[in-house]
Short mmCIF file of C-alpha atoms and ligand atoms in Angstrom, two decimals:
data_model
loop_
_atom_site.label_atom_id
_atom_site.label_comp_id
_atom_site.label_asym_id
_atom_site.label_seq_id
_atom_site.Cartn_x
_atom_site.Cartn_y
_atom_site.Cartn_z
CA MET A 1305 -3.12 1.69 46.84
CA SER A 1306 -3.07 -1.50 48.83
CA LEU A 1307 -3.20 -4.58 46.62
CA ARG A 1308 -5.81 -7.11 47.41
CA TYR A 1309 -3.68 -10.00 46.17
CA GLN A 1310 0.04 -10.50 46.34
CA ALA A 1311 2.18 -13.56 45.70
CA PRO A 1312 2.22 -15.63 48.91
CA ARG A 1313 5.05 -14.76 51.32
CA GLY A 1314 8.29 -16.42 50.30
CA THR A 1315 7.25 -16.96 46.67
CA GLN A 1316 8.12 -14.84 43.69
CA ASP A 1317 7.01 -14.10 40.18
CA ILE A 1318 9.70 -14.61 37.59
CA LEU A 1319 9.16 -11.61 35.36
CA PRO A 1320 10.04 -11.44 31.65
CA GLU A 1321 13.14 -9.33 32.37
CA ASP A 1322 14.56 -12.13 34.53
CA GLN A 1323 13.82 -14.96 32.13
CA ALA A 1324 17.15 -14.57 30.31
CA TYR A 1325 18.85 -15.76 33.52
CA TRP A 1326 16.47 -18.68 33.88
CA ASP A 1327 16.92 -19.73 30.26
CA TYR A 1328 20.67 -19.46 30.61
CA VAL A 1329 20.83 -21.60 33.76
CA ARG A 1330 18.36 -24.17 32.41
CA ASP A 1331 20.08 -24.45 29.02
CA THR A 1332 23.48 -24.82 30.65
CA ALA A 1333 22.10 -27.43 33.05
CA SER A 1334 20.60 -29.52 30.31
CA ARG A 1335 23.77 -29.31 28.20
CA ILE A 1336 26.09 -30.32 31.05
CA CYS A 1337 23.83 -33.14 32.21
CA ARG A 1338 23.70 -34.51 28.69
CA LEU A 1339 27.48 -34.24 28.47
CA PHE A 1340 27.75 -36.48 31.53
CA GLY A 1341 25.16 -38.95 30.21
CA TYR A 1342 22.36 -38.03 32.64
CA GLU A 1343 18.76 -38.36 31.47
CA ARG A 1344 15.98 -36.02 32.49
CA ILE A 1345 13.22 -37.14 34.83
CA ASP A 1346 10.17 -35.20 36.06
CA THR A 1347 8.16 -36.29 39.07
CA PRO A 1348 4.90 -34.84 40.43
CA VAL A 1349 4.87 -31.64 42.46
CA PHE A 1350 3.20 -33.52 45.32
CA GLU A 1351 3.72 -36.99 46.72
CA THR A 1352 2.39 -39.13 49.56
CA ALA A 1353 3.62 -37.26 52.64
CA SER A 1354 5.16 -40.32 54.26
CA LEU A 1355 7.62 -40.66 51.34
CA PHE A 1356 9.43 -37.72 52.92
CA THR A 1357 8.84 -38.37 56.62
CA ARG A 1358 10.25 -41.86 56.19
CA THR A 1359 13.35 -40.88 54.20
CA THR A 1360 14.29 -37.30 55.05
CA GLY A 1361 13.91 -38.13 58.73
CA GLU A 1362 11.15 -37.56 61.29
CA ALA A 1363 13.42 -35.36 63.38
CA THR A 1364 14.71 -33.10 60.60
CA ASP A 1365 13.68 -29.46 60.29
CA ILE A 1366 12.22 -30.18 56.89
CA VAL A 1367 9.78 -32.74 58.19
CA GLN A 1368 9.16 -31.12 61.58
CA LYS A 1369 8.63 -27.53 60.51
CA GLU A 1370 8.89 -26.95 56.80
CA MET A 1371 6.79 -29.40 54.88
CA TYR A 1372 3.59 -28.26 53.18
CA VAL A 1373 1.29 -31.12 54.12
CA PHE A 1374 -2.36 -31.31 53.20
CA ARG A 1375 -5.17 -33.77 52.80
CA ASP A 1376 -6.83 -34.00 49.42
CA ARG A 1377 -10.57 -34.44 49.07
CA GLY A 1378 -10.13 -38.20 49.20
CA GLY A 1379 -8.46 -37.93 52.61
CA GLN A 1380 -4.94 -38.82 51.39
CA GLU A 1381 -2.11 -37.09 53.17
CA LEU A 1382 0.09 -35.43 50.57
CA ALA A 1383 3.09 -33.11 50.69
CA LEU A 1384 4.41 -30.55 48.23
CA ARG A 1385 7.89 -31.79 47.28
CA PRO A 1386 10.33 -30.47 49.92
CA GLU A 1387 13.37 -32.08 48.25
CA GLY A 1388 14.11 -33.89 45.01
CA THR A 1389 15.89 -37.12 45.89
CA ALA A 1390 13.19 -39.25 47.54
CA PRO A 1391 10.76 -38.78 44.59
CA VAL A 1392 13.46 -39.89 42.15
CA CYS A 1393 14.10 -43.01 44.26
CA ARG A 1394 10.37 -43.67 44.39
CA ALA A 1395 10.19 -43.43 40.58
CA TYR A 1396 13.27 -45.66 40.23
CA LEU A 1397 11.50 -48.38 42.18
CA GLU A 1398 8.06 -47.84 40.71
CA HIS A 1399 9.35 -48.17 37.14
CA GLY A 1400 11.65 -51.09 37.81
CA MET A 1401 14.74 -49.11 36.87
CA GLY A 1402 16.75 -51.55 38.96
CA SER A 1403 16.65 -53.92 35.99
CA ARG A 1404 18.21 -51.36 33.63
CA PRO A 1405 21.98 -51.20 33.28
CA GLN A 1406 23.33 -49.66 36.50
CA PRO A 1407 24.00 -46.98 37.46
CA VAL A 1408 20.90 -45.19 36.29
CA ARG A 1409 21.84 -41.53 35.85
CA LEU A 1410 19.01 -39.01 36.13
CA TRP A 1411 18.61 -35.27 36.45
CA TYR A 1412 15.67 -33.04 37.30
CA TRP A 1413 14.66 -29.39 37.38
CA ALA A 1414 11.84 -28.85 39.81
CA PRO A 1415 10.10 -26.45 42.16
CA ILE A 1416 10.72 -27.25 45.83
CA PHE A 1417 8.51 -26.12 48.71
CA ARG A 1418 9.61 -25.41 52.26
CA TYR A 1419 7.85 -23.39 54.92
CA ASP A 1420 11.05 -21.50 55.72
CA ARG A 1421 11.50 -18.04 57.20
CA PRO A 1422 11.84 -16.01 53.99
CA GLN A 1423 14.96 -13.87 53.54
CA ALA A 1424 17.44 -13.16 50.75
CA GLY A 1425 18.17 -16.46 49.02
CA ARG A 1426 15.63 -18.33 51.16
CA TYR A 1427 12.13 -18.78 49.85
CA ARG A 1428 9.09 -20.94 50.39
CA GLN A 1429 9.10 -21.98 46.77
CA HIS A 1430 12.45 -22.33 45.07
CA HIS A 1431 13.78 -24.39 42.17
CA GLN A 1432 16.47 -27.00 42.14
CA LEU A 1433 18.56 -28.65 39.53
CA GLY A 1434 19.44 -32.08 40.82
CA ALA A 1435 21.30 -35.12 39.54
CA GLU A 1436 21.13 -38.64 40.96
CA ALA A 1437 23.11 -41.75 40.03
CA LEU A 1438 21.53 -44.93 41.38
CA GLY A 1439 22.71 -48.51 41.61
CA ASP A 1440 26.47 -48.24 42.01
CA SER A 1441 28.71 -47.77 45.02
CA SER A 1442 31.98 -46.83 43.27
CA PRO A 1443 33.74 -43.77 44.63
CA SER A 1444 34.24 -42.69 41.00
CA LEU A 1445 30.49 -42.11 40.84
CA ASP A 1446 30.63 -39.75 43.84
CA ALA A 1447 33.43 -37.91 42.07
CA GLU A 1448 31.48 -37.86 38.78
CA VAL A 1449 28.45 -36.27 40.41
CA ILE A 1450 30.63 -33.70 42.19
CA GLU A 1451 32.49 -32.94 38.97
CA LEU A 1452 29.18 -32.48 37.15
CA LEU A 1453 28.08 -29.90 39.72
CA TRP A 1454 31.45 -28.16 39.61
CA ARG A 1455 31.58 -28.01 35.78
CA PHE A 1456 28.05 -26.68 35.74
CA TYR A 1457 29.03 -23.70 37.92
CA GLN A 1458 32.19 -23.24 35.86
CA GLU A 1459 30.28 -23.35 32.60
CA LEU A 1460 27.87 -20.74 33.96
CA GLY A 1461 30.86 -18.47 34.54
CA LEU A 1462 30.76 -18.40 38.35
CA SER A 1463 34.07 -18.00 40.11
CA ASN A 1464 35.53 -18.03 43.62
CA LEU A 1465 33.41 -20.93 44.77
CA THR A 1466 34.58 -23.38 47.42
CA LEU A 1467 33.76 -27.07 47.38
CA TYR A 1468 33.68 -28.66 50.83
CA LEU A 1469 33.95 -32.40 51.20
CA ASN A 1470 33.39 -34.71 54.15
CA SER A 1471 32.35 -38.23 55.02
CA ILE A 1472 29.74 -38.90 57.67
CA GLY A 1473 30.51 -42.62 57.73
CA ASP A 1474 28.06 -45.48 57.47
CA GLY A 1475 26.08 -47.86 59.68
CA GLN A 1476 29.36 -49.37 60.87
CA CYS A 1477 31.20 -46.33 62.15
CA ARG A 1478 28.67 -43.53 62.55
CA PRO A 1479 26.81 -44.85 65.63
CA GLN A 1480 30.08 -44.97 67.52
CA TYR A 1481 31.01 -41.49 66.43
CA VAL A 1482 27.59 -40.15 67.43
CA GLU A 1483 28.13 -41.65 70.89
CA THR A 1484 31.53 -39.96 71.14
CA LEU A 1485 29.99 -36.69 70.05
CA ARG A 1486 27.18 -37.03 72.59
CA ARG A 1487 29.65 -37.74 75.37
CA TYR A 1488 31.59 -34.64 74.40
CA TYR A 1489 28.45 -32.46 74.34
CA ARG A 1490 26.93 -33.84 77.51
CA ASP A 1491 29.30 -31.81 79.72
CA ARG A 1492 28.93 -28.70 77.59
CA LEU A 1493 25.15 -28.53 77.16
CA ALA A 1494 24.94 -25.48 79.43
CA HIS A 1495 27.12 -23.53 76.98
CA VAL A 1496 25.20 -24.19 73.76
CA CYS A 1497 22.08 -22.59 72.30
CA PRO A 1498 18.57 -23.97 72.98
CA ASP A 1499 18.40 -25.39 69.43
CA CYS A 1500 21.55 -27.38 70.06
CA GLN A 1501 20.15 -28.64 73.35
CA ALA A 1502 17.27 -30.06 71.34
CA ARG A 1503 19.60 -31.38 68.60
CA PHE A 1504 21.58 -33.21 71.26
CA HIS A 1505 18.56 -35.49 71.69
CA ARG A 1506 17.02 -35.45 68.23
CA SER A 1507 19.84 -35.30 65.67
CA PRO A 1508 23.26 -35.02 67.29
CA LEU A 1509 25.20 -34.77 63.99
CA ARG A 1510 23.43 -31.50 63.32
CA LEU A 1511 25.14 -30.03 66.39
CA LEU A 1512 28.17 -29.52 64.16
CA ASP A 1513 26.12 -27.45 61.75
CA CYS A 1514 24.95 -24.79 64.23
CA LYS A 1515 25.57 -21.21 63.14
CA GLN A 1516 25.09 -19.56 66.56
CA GLU A 1517 28.07 -17.59 67.83
CA GLN A 1518 27.98 -19.14 71.31
CA CYS A 1519 28.22 -22.69 69.91
CA GLN A 1520 31.30 -22.08 67.74
CA PRO A 1521 33.97 -22.72 70.43
CA VAL A 1522 32.25 -26.00 71.34
CA ILE A 1523 32.06 -27.03 67.67
CA ALA A 1524 35.71 -26.11 67.10
CA GLU A 1525 36.88 -28.54 69.79
CA ALA A 1526 34.42 -31.34 68.97
CA PRO A 1527 35.80 -34.76 68.00
CA SER A 1528 36.12 -35.12 64.24
CA MET A 1529 34.17 -37.70 62.24
CA LEU A 1530 37.17 -38.17 59.99
CA GLU A 1531 39.09 -39.71 62.87
CA HIS A 1532 36.29 -42.15 63.56
CA LEU A 1533 35.66 -43.50 60.06
CA CYS A 1534 35.91 -47.27 59.63
CA GLY A 1535 38.41 -48.65 57.12
CA PRO A 1536 36.04 -49.00 54.13
CA CYS A 1537 34.60 -45.48 54.67
CA ARG A 1538 38.09 -44.02 54.95
CA ASP A 1539 39.17 -45.76 51.73
CA HIS A 1540 36.03 -44.60 49.94
CA LEU A 1541 36.68 -41.00 50.92
CA SER A 1542 40.30 -41.05 49.86
CA GLU A 1543 39.33 -42.58 46.50
CA VAL A 1544 36.77 -39.83 45.92
CA GLY A 1545 39.52 -37.32 46.65
CA ARG A 1546 41.91 -39.01 44.23
CA TYR A 1547 39.37 -38.91 41.40
CA LEU A 1548 38.64 -35.25 42.04
CA GLU A 1549 42.32 -34.43 42.02
CA ALA A 1550 42.76 -36.33 38.76
CA VAL A 1551 40.33 -33.97 37.02
CA ASP A 1552 41.47 -30.84 38.86
CA VAL A 1553 38.31 -30.25 40.83
CA PRO A 1554 39.62 -28.39 43.88
CA TYR A 1555 38.08 -29.34 47.21
CA THR A 1556 38.56 -28.50 50.86
CA MET A 1557 38.05 -31.14 53.54
CA GLN A 1558 35.48 -29.89 56.04
CA PRO A 1559 35.10 -32.41 58.87
CA ARG A 1560 32.16 -30.51 60.36
CA LEU A 1561 30.08 -30.62 57.20
CA VAL A 1562 26.81 -32.49 57.79
CA ARG A 1563 23.57 -32.18 55.86
CA GLY A 1564 19.93 -31.61 56.67
CA PHE A 1565 18.63 -35.05 55.74
CA ASP A 1566 18.99 -38.33 57.60
CA TYR A 1567 19.49 -40.50 54.54
CA TYR A 1568 23.10 -39.59 53.77
CA THR A 1569 25.94 -42.08 54.16
CA ARG A 1570 29.64 -41.55 53.58
CA THR A 1571 30.31 -38.74 51.11
CA VAL A 1572 28.70 -35.34 51.73
CA PHE A 1573 29.63 -32.11 49.95
CA GLU A 1574 28.57 -28.50 49.58
CA VAL A 1575 29.56 -25.63 47.34
CA HIS A 1576 29.67 -22.13 48.83
CA PRO A 1577 30.03 -18.70 47.22
CA PRO A 1578 32.66 -16.23 48.46
CA GLU A 1579 30.35 -14.34 50.86
CA GLU A 1580 29.92 -15.92 54.24
CA GLY A 1581 26.40 -16.52 55.39
CA ALA A 1582 24.51 -19.09 57.32
CA GLN A 1583 22.27 -19.91 54.39
CA SER A 1584 24.75 -19.45 51.64
CA ALA A 1585 25.23 -22.93 50.15
CA LEU A 1586 24.72 -22.86 46.40
CA GLY A 1587 24.38 -26.60 46.22
CA GLY A 1588 25.11 -29.78 48.04
CA GLY A 1589 24.57 -33.49 48.12
CA GLY A 1590 26.06 -36.79 49.00
CA ARG A 1591 25.78 -40.54 48.97
CA TYR A 1592 22.58 -42.16 50.21
CA ASP A 1593 23.17 -45.89 50.07
CA GLY A 1594 20.19 -46.76 52.27
CA LEU A 1595 17.43 -44.61 50.81
CA VAL A 1596 15.99 -46.97 48.21
CA GLU A 1597 15.87 -49.71 50.84
CA MET A 1598 14.01 -47.37 53.21
CA LEU A 1599 11.32 -47.26 50.52
CA GLY A 1600 11.08 -51.03 50.48
CA GLY A 1601 13.44 -51.64 47.56
CA PRO A 1602 16.54 -53.80 47.31
CA PRO A 1603 19.90 -52.48 48.54
CA THR A 1604 20.73 -49.76 46.00
CA PRO A 1605 23.69 -47.50 46.61
CA ALA A 1606 23.29 -44.03 45.13
CA VAL A 1607 24.71 -40.52 45.11
CA GLY A 1608 23.41 -37.12 44.00
CA PHE A 1609 23.16 -33.38 44.51
CA GLY A 1610 20.69 -30.52 44.49
CA THR A 1611 21.48 -26.91 43.69
CA GLY A 1612 19.22 -23.88 44.07
CA VAL A 1613 18.49 -21.94 40.90
CA GLU A 1614 17.47 -18.69 42.65
CA ARG A 1615 20.76 -18.63 44.57
CA ILE A 1616 22.69 -19.30 41.36
CA ILE A 1617 20.97 -16.34 39.70
CA ILE A 1618 21.77 -14.13 42.70
CA GLN A 1619 25.43 -15.14 42.26
CA LEU A 1620 25.37 -14.56 38.50
CA LYS A 1621 24.12 -11.02 39.14
CA ARG A 1622 26.54 -10.40 41.98
CA GLN A 1623 29.48 -11.57 39.89
CA GLU A 1624 28.15 -9.61 36.90
CA VAL A 1625 28.26 -12.62 34.62
CA PRO A 1626 26.83 -11.64 31.22
CA VAL A 1627 23.97 -13.84 30.07
CA PRO A 1628 22.71 -14.13 26.47
CA ALA A 1629 20.12 -11.47 25.68
CA PRO A 1630 16.59 -12.77 25.25
CA GLY A 1631 15.34 -13.04 21.68
CA ARG A 1632 13.26 -10.06 20.51
CA PRO A 1633 10.66 -9.91 17.80
CA GLN A 1634 12.36 -9.27 14.42
CA VAL A 1635 9.63 -7.24 12.86
CA TYR A 1636 7.10 -4.73 14.13
CA VAL A 1637 4.07 -4.42 11.87
CA ALA A 1638 2.77 -0.84 11.92
CA TRP A 1639 -0.28 0.41 10.11
CA GLN A 1640 -2.00 3.64 9.29
CA GLY A 1641 -5.68 4.15 8.52
CA ALA A 1642 -8.59 1.87 9.37
CA GLU A 1643 -8.42 -0.01 6.04
CA ALA A 1644 -4.91 -1.20 6.85
CA ARG A 1645 -5.94 -2.83 10.11
CA LEU A 1646 -6.99 -6.18 8.67
CA PRO A 1647 -4.20 -6.46 6.05
CA ALA A 1648 -1.67 -5.68 8.83
CA PHE A 1649 -3.11 -8.45 10.96
CA ARG A 1650 -2.84 -10.81 7.99
CA LEU A 1651 0.74 -9.72 7.22
CA ALA A 1652 1.78 -10.41 10.82
CA SER A 1653 0.25 -13.86 10.61
CA GLU A 1654 1.96 -14.65 7.29
CA LEU A 1655 5.36 -13.60 8.57
CA ARG A 1656 4.96 -15.72 11.71
CA GLN A 1657 4.01 -18.71 9.61
CA LYS A 1658 7.32 -18.20 7.81
CA GLY A 1659 9.11 -18.32 11.15
CA ILE A 1660 9.65 -14.59 11.65
CA SER A 1661 8.72 -13.27 15.06
CA VAL A 1662 6.40 -10.33 14.86
CA LEU A 1663 4.92 -7.74 17.15
CA LEU A 1664 1.76 -6.17 15.76
CA ALA A 1665 0.67 -2.64 16.62
CA THR A 1666 -2.70 -2.48 18.33
CA GLY A 1667 -5.14 0.31 19.10
CA ASP A 1668 -5.17 3.64 17.36
CA ARG A 1669 -1.68 4.95 17.90
CA SER A 1670 -0.12 7.38 15.48
CA LEU A 1671 2.55 5.97 13.21
CA LYS A 1672 5.11 7.90 15.22
CA ALA A 1673 3.96 6.34 18.46
CA GLN A 1674 4.13 2.91 16.84
CA MET A 1675 7.74 3.59 15.80
CA ARG A 1676 8.60 4.61 19.34
CA GLN A 1677 7.08 1.41 20.66
CA ALA A 1678 9.09 -0.69 18.20
CA ASP A 1679 12.24 1.19 19.17
CA ALA A 1680 11.60 0.68 22.87
CA ARG A 1681 11.40 -3.08 22.28
CA GLY A 1682 14.70 -3.04 20.37
CA ILE A 1683 13.13 -4.37 17.18
CA THR A 1684 15.16 -4.36 13.96
CA TYR A 1685 12.53 -3.68 11.29
CA VAL A 1686 9.20 -1.94 11.10
CA ALA A 1687 6.94 -3.01 8.23
CA ILE A 1688 4.48 -0.22 7.49
CA LEU A 1689 1.13 -0.64 5.80
CA GLY A 1690 -0.64 2.62 4.98
CA PRO A 1691 -3.11 3.85 2.33
CA ARG A 1692 -0.38 4.22 -0.30
CA GLU A 1693 1.04 0.73 0.31
CA LEU A 1694 -2.44 -0.78 0.19
CA GLN A 1695 -3.09 0.83 -3.14
CA GLU A 1696 0.23 -0.28 -4.62
CA GLY A 1697 0.37 -3.73 -3.04
CA SER A 1698 3.62 -2.71 -1.44
CA ILE A 1699 5.10 -2.50 2.04
CA THR A 1700 7.46 0.07 3.48
CA LEU A 1701 10.29 -1.42 5.45
CA ARG A 1702 12.20 0.74 7.88
CA ARG A 1703 15.37 -0.29 9.64
CA LEU A 1704 15.27 1.34 13.03
CA ALA A 1705 18.99 1.38 13.72
CA ASP A 1706 19.74 3.92 10.95
CA GLY A 1707 16.31 4.96 9.72
CA TYR A 1708 16.95 3.50 6.25
CA GLN A 1709 13.63 2.99 4.55
CA GLU A 1710 12.44 1.51 1.27
CA THR A 1711 9.12 0.57 -0.27
CA LEU A 1712 9.02 -2.92 -1.76
CA PRO A 1713 6.46 -5.11 -3.47
CA ALA A 1714 4.76 -7.15 -0.74
CA SER A 1715 6.09 -10.33 -2.32
CA ALA A 1716 9.71 -9.17 -1.84
CA LEU A 1717 9.35 -8.39 1.87
CA LEU A 1718 10.28 -11.78 3.20
CA GLN A 1719 13.41 -12.00 1.10
CA ARG A 1720 14.47 -8.56 2.29
CA ILE A 1721 14.04 -9.40 5.95
CA LEU A 1722 15.79 -12.72 5.71
CA SER A 1723 18.79 -11.43 3.72
CA PRO A 1724 19.15 -7.74 4.48
P1 AMP B 119 19.12 -28.83 50.21
O1 AMP B 119 18.07 -29.62 49.50
O2 AMP B 119 18.67 -28.23 51.50
O3 AMP B 119 20.45 -29.49 50.27
O4 AMP B 119 19.35 -27.57 49.28
C1 AMP B 119 20.01 -27.65 48.06
C2 AMP B 119 20.16 -26.26 47.53
O5 AMP B 119 18.89 -25.68 47.28
C3 AMP B 119 20.80 -25.28 48.49
O6 AMP B 119 22.18 -25.35 48.40
C4 AMP B 119 20.26 -23.98 48.01
O7 AMP B 119 20.95 -23.51 46.89
C5 AMP B 119 18.87 -24.32 47.59
N1 AMP B 119 17.88 -24.05 48.65
C6 AMP B 119 17.57 -24.81 49.70
N2 AMP B 119 16.58 -24.28 50.43
C7 AMP B 119 16.26 -23.11 49.82
C8 AMP B 119 15.31 -22.08 50.06
N3 AMP B 119 14.47 -22.14 51.09
N4 AMP B 119 15.26 -21.03 49.21
C9 AMP B 119 16.08 -20.96 48.14
N5 AMP B 119 17.00 -21.90 47.86
C10 AMP B 119 17.09 -22.97 48.67
#
């Protein structure tokens, strides 16, 4: 049979059997964020498209190729959120959060849309947990955000992750470095891939990020940003490192680490799982001291990260991390004979109103089939209402694990379930 409708390419349904992972990741996220004093923020799924073109960068892949842009019926150009940071900065400005005590620490959990080429761990709709701390330039805040991300992975039970750290400088030192990098590449353009030839003109820093085999020797010999940092950027980076060391967050300096957005300044970081792969980053972020200003706000230094929930769940499965089992209904209400149908429906309702989760048998299954169904759902008790129980005002309660069964007055049922 060919299905007429399927989920759009690159999107997925999150089925009930996977929800335990989602609950686990979301609950852990909200606990860790609270522990670090971050408050939750939710922004709309779509925004004015120029919010992203202006901040993420006209020349970036996200803006050039991946954004879902559309006009609404009023003719406004909107975009489905392709990343989480710019909307948070927009909200920070819109709600005057600059006048709150700084830094303002926020976290979000949101669907993200990118017209990517779908593959394992790469989708057109994915979800990110993100944290942003706005209004403070201290290196301790960079370290705090990185520690938050690291503790989150630790708390989830993931192991063998590597945290890469780099600085891409600021308005003082980066332009000079980019010139040096360009000079270096100019003589080698014939040896690099066509994408890199385009990057050379559009976004030279991204040259360092190319995954093509043929570009690796050129990247390996390229001048390092770390050697071109100005004094303040160098100090900032070494302070971030000192804070991380003080709390035993292990990091590896990676001078070729750059990120996909134009708004980053100074600190950038990524966390990778053990398997190598071009698209393997579990999460990443950095400092973006100029972003709020790009949106027309006052100078507002800030730092944050985003991490992909789908990729985290892939890792949890790969590393066989046990997650808490989803809650199951406690009681299955079974019934026998047409007269029991309505009383069974009422019993289910009464139990639920007392806070007991109930699955009610439907249709005309035999009692045996109802038992099998309860068993398949892993339910503890079956409450049976049949002709005899109706006549006596009783209920038969069967414990599925051992088949122990007793008939009780209806009024005693609740007590029995709550204190077995
Ligand atoms: P980025 O916003 O590109 O820095 O991405 C942050 C994190 O989101 C990445 O490290 C991934 O875990 C995840 N991510 C990014 N793009 C995708 C995608 N297309 N599909 C699934 N996860 C993604």
